[in-house]
Each structure stands twice: as C-alpha cells, then as structure tokens.
Coordinates of C-alpha atoms in Angstrom, one line a residue:
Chain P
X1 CA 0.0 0.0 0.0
X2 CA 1.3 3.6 -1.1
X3 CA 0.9 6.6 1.9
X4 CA 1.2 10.0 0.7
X5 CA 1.4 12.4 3.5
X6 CA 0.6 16.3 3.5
X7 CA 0.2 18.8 6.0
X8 CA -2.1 21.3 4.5
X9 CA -2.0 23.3 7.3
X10 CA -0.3 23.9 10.6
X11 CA -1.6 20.7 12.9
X12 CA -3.1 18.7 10.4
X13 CA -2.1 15.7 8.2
X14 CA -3.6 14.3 4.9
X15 CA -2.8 10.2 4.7
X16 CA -4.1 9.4 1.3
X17 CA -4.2 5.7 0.5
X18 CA -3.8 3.5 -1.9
X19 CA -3.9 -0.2 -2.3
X20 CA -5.8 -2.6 0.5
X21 CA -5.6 -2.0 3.8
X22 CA -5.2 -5.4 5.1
X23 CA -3.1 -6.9 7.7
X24 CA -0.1 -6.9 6.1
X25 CA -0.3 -3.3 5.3
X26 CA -2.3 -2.0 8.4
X27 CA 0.6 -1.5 10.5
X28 CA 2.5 1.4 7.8
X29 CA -0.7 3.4 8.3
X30 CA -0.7 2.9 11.9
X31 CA 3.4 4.1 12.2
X32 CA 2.4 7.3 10.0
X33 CA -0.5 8.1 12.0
X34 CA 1.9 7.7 15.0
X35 CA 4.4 9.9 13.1
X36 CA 1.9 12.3 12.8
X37 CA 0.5 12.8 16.3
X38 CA 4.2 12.6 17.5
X39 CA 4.9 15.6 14.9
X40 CA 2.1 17.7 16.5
X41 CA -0.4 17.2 13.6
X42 CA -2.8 15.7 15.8
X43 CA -6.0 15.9 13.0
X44 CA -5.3 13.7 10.9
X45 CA -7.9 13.0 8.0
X46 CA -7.3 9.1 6.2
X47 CA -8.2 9.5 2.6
X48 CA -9.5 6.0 1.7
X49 CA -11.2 6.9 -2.4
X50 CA -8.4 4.3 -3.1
X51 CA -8.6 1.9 -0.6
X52 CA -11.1 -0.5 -2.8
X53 CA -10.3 -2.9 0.1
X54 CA -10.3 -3.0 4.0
X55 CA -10.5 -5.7 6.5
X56 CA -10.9 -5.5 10.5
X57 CA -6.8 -4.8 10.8
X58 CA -8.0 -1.6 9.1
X59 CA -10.6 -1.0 11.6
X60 CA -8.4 -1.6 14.8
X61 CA -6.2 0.7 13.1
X62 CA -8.4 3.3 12.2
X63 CA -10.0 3.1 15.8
X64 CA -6.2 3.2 17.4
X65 CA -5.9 6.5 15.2
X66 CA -8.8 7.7 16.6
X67 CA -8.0 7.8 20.3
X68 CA -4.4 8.6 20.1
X69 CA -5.0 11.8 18.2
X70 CA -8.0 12.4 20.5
X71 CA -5.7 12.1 23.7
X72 CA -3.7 14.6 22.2
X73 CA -6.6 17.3 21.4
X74 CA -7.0 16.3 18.1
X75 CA -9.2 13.6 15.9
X76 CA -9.4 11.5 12.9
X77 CA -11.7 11.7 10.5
X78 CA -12.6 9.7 7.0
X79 CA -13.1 10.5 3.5
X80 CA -13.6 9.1 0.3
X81 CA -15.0 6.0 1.2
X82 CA -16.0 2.9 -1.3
X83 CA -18.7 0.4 -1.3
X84 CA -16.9 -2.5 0.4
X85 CA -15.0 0.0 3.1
X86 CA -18.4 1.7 3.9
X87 CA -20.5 -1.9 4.0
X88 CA -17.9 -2.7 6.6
X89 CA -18.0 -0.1 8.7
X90 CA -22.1 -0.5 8.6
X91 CA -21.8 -3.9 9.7
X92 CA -19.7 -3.5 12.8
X93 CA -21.5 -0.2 13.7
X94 CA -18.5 1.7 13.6
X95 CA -19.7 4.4 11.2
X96 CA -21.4 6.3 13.9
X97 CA -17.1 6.0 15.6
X98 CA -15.9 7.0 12.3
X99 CA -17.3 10.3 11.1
X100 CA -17.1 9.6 6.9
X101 CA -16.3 12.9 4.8
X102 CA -17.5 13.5 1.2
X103 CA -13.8 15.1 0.6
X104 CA -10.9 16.0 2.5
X105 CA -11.7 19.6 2.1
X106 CA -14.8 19.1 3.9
X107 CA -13.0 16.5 6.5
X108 CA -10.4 19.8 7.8
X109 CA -13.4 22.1 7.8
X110 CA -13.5 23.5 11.0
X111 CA -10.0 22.6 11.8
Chain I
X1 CA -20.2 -20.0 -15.7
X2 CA -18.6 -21.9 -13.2
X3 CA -14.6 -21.8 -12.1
X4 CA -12.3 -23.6 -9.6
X5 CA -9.4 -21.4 -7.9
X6 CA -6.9 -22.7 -5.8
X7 CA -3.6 -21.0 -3.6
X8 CA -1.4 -22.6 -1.0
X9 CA 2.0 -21.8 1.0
X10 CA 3.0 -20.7 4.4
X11 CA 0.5 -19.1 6.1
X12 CA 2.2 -15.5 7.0
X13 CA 1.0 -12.0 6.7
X14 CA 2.3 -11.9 2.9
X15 CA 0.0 -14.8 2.0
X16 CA -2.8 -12.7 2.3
X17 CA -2.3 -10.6 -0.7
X18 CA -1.3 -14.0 -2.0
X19 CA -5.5 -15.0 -1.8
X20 CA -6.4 -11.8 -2.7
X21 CA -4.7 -11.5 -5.7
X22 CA -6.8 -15.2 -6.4
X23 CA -9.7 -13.1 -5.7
X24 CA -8.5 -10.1 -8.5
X25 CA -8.4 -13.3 -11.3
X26 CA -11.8 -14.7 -10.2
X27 CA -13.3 -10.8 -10.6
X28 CA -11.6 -10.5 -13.9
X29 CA -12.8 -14.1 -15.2
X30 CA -16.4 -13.8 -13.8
X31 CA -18.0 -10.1 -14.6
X32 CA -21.3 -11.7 -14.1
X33 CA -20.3 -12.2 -10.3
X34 CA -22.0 -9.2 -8.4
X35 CA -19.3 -7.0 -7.1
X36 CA -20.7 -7.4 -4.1
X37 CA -20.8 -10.9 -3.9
X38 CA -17.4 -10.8 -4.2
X39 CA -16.4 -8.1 -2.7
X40 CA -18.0 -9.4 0.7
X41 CA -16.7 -13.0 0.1
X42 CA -13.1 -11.7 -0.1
X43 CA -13.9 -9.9 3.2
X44 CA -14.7 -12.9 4.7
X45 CA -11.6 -15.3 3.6
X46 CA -9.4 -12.3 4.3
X47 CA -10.5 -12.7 8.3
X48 CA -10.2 -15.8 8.6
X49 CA -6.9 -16.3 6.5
X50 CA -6.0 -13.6 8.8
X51 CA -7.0 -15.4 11.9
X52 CA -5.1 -18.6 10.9
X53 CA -1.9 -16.0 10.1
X54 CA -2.4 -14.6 13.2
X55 CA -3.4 -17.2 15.6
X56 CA -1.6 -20.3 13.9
X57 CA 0.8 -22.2 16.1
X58 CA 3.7 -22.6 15.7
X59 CA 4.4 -19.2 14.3
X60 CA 5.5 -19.4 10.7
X61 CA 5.2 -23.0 9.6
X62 CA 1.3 -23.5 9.8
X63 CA 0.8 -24.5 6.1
X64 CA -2.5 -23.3 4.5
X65 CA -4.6 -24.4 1.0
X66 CA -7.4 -21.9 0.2
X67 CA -9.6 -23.1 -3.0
X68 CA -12.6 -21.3 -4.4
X69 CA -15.5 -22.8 -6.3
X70 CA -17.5 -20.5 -8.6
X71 CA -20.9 -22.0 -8.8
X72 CA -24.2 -20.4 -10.9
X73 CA -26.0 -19.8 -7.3
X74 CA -22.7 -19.5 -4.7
X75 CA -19.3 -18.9 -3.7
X76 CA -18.0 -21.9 -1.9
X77 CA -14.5 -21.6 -0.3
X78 CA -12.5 -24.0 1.7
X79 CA -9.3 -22.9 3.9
X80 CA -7.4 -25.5 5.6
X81 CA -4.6 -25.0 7.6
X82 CA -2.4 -26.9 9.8
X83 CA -2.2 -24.9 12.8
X84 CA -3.7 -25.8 16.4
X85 CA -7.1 -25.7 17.2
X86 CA -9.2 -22.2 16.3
X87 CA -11.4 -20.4 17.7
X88 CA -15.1 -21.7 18.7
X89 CA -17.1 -20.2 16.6
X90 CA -20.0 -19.8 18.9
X91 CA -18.2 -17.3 20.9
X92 CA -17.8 -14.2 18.9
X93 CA -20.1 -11.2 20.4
X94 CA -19.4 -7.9 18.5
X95 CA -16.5 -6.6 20.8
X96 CA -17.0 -2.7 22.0
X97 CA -16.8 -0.4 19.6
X98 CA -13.4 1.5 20.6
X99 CA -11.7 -2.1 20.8
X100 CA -8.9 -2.0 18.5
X101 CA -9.2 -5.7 18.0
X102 CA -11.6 -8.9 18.3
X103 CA -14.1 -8.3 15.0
X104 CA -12.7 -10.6 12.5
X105 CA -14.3 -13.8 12.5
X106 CA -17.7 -11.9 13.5
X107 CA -17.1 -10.0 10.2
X108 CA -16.5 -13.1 8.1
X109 CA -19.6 -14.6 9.4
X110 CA -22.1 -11.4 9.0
X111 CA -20.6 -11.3 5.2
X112 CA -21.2 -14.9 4.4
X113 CA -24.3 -17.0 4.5
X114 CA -23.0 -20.1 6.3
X115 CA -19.3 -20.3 7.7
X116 CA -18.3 -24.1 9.2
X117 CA -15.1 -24.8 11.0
X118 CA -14.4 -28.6 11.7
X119 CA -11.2 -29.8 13.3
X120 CA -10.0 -33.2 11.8
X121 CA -6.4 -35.1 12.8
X122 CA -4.3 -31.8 12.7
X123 CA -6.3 -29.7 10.7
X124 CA -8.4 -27.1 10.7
X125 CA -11.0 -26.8 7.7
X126 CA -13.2 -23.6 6.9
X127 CA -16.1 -24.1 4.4
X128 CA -17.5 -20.6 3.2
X129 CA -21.0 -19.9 1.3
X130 CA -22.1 -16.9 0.1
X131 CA -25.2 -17.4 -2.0
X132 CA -25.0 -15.0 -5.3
X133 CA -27.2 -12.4 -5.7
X134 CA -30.0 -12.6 -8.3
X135 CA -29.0 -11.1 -11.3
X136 CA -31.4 -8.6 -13.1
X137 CA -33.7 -10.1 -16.0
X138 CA -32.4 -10.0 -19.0
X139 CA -34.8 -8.9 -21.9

C-alpha cells in the first residue's frame, strides 16, 4: 500500500491511500498516523477513495488512530469511502465511531 | 459460468495478498459475479486467512490451502490449515466499539451465508457460502 502524506495546514495531516488496507499493510498506516501525532499534527484526515479494500486490521487501526490523536486534542476523521470500506463499517457499527467525509476539504473544515 | 481457484503456502502476513490476488483473477474471469458478492466474500476469507496467520501455532510453519469454487447460485470456499485448534465459533459477540481488535471472525460470518469450522487429525478446515445475488432479468 502507497501513503502519501501532507500537512495542508499547521496541525493537520492528509494520509491518502492507496492499495488494501489489510493486515499486512495495516501497520504502515498505523506508524504514519503515530508519526503524525508525534509531529504535533494531531488531526489527521485518512483519505481512503483508493482503498477498494479493507479488512478488520483496518478497523483496529483506524480506531487506534482515533483515540491517540484524541488524547492529544486532536481527531481522525474519513473521506472518500468505497462500497466495500463503507459496508464494513455499517456492519460493525462503527460508522457512527468514524465520522465519513465526502472530501478531504470538507474532513479539515473546521479545523 | 462456473470456475475452480486454488492458492497454497505458508501461512504468513504476505500470503494474504497472495489470496487476494486469487480473488482479482476470479473478478476479472467472472463479470457476471455481483461485485458485491465478491467483494464481501473476499472480506470474509481475508479474516479468517488472517486469523489462521495470526493465531496459527507454531508461528511461521502452519501451512494453509485456500480453494474457491465459482458455482451459478454461490461462492464456496475451503481454507485449511495446519495450525492448532481455532477459535469456537459460537463465541464471537461484536467486541466494544473502541476495541482495537476482536471483529474478524464476527465480520466473516455477518458477510457470508453459512461459515463451518471442523477440526480433523491436525487440521483445521473452513467451508464458506455466500449465495449469489439474483441477477437482473435479462430482456
């Protein structure tokens, strides 16, 4: 899986995706999420529009994301989400944890 | 149009993309498969090859053999593995929902229509049925 990382502004991070998040790959986004929060961009948005696959590894990492940038005062949000991500998320009830964005322009809204 | 697919090797974290890949060919030879279908089928062999990588004993040298069966009304997998004894199947509540951990094998059963595990001698066999979707009538 490809990570591309951008701080559009200062305290926030841009992980955009691309390939399956699985568990073999789960643990790089994990690290740059990690990376992130440890370089003070504590909102971090996880562009999934190419992420045509994700299995529960995702999730825990995803969720992990989500209360280590919110001990620090920041959050995670999602964007760009595709049939099989969002049919996971609806089945383990965690789309009411993980706020989905139409864009990542509307994800640092409010930022 | 029916199909038989079949991958097997050491079951570590690499093997995954190993069955998925299987999965990519089986999309690409069957368009009339409802991406769905598939897409939730690949979500369920993907948690349990995942739970076999990850639980497996001893570390490394369980030895798997996935094969998929393309039939006109289902998708019929079988994973077999030669690591320890898995999980029991009946215990698998939906863990909390900030739990990092704990939802595979509840995933693979909500995306699949009947999931059996039997232990035999030293294996563990998985049989997974997802029953196709109607297609649309054709005029």
């Amino acid at each position: 899986m490809q990570i591309d990382v951008t701080e559009p502004r200062t305290g926030a991070s841009v992980l955009t995706l691309e390939g399956r998040l699985n568990m073999v790959s789960a643990p790089q986004l994990k690290t740059a999420i990690t990376e992130a929060v440890e370089a003070g961009r504590t909102h971090v948005v996880v562009d999934l529009a190419d992420v045509g696959f994700m299995d529960s590894s995702g999730l825990g990492v995803l969720i992990a994301g989500l209360k280590r940038t919110r001990q620090d005062g920041g959050d995670l949000r999602i964007t760009g989400v595709t049939q099989q991500v969002a049919t996971v998320l609806q089945l383990t009830n965690l789309d009411r944890v993980l706020h989905s964005y139409s864009d990542v322009g509307e994800a640092l809204d409010g930022w | 149009m029916a199909g038989e697919y079949a991958v097997r090797g050491l079951a570590v974290p690499e093997s995954l993309d190993l069955v998925q890949d299987l999965l990519v060919q089986v999309r690409s030879e069957h368009p009339d498969i409802s991406e769905t279908d598939l897409s939730m089928f690949e979500t369920a062999i993907a948690e349990i090859h995942g739970n076999v990588v990850k639980h497996g004993r001893p570390v490394g040298k369980v030895v798997y053999a996935f094969s998929l069966s393309v039939h006109d009304d289902r998708l019929v997998g079988f994973l077999a593995d030669t690591g320890e004894p898995a999980t029991d199947l009946s215990e698998m509540p939906l863990v909390d929902e900030m739990s990092e951990s704990g939802r595979g094998l509840w995933l693979a059963r909500a995306t699949l229509d009947e999931l059996l595990y039997v232990r035999s001698g030293d294996r563990n066999t998985w049989k997974m049925t997802r029953l196709r979707s109607a297609r649309a009538a054709t005029h």
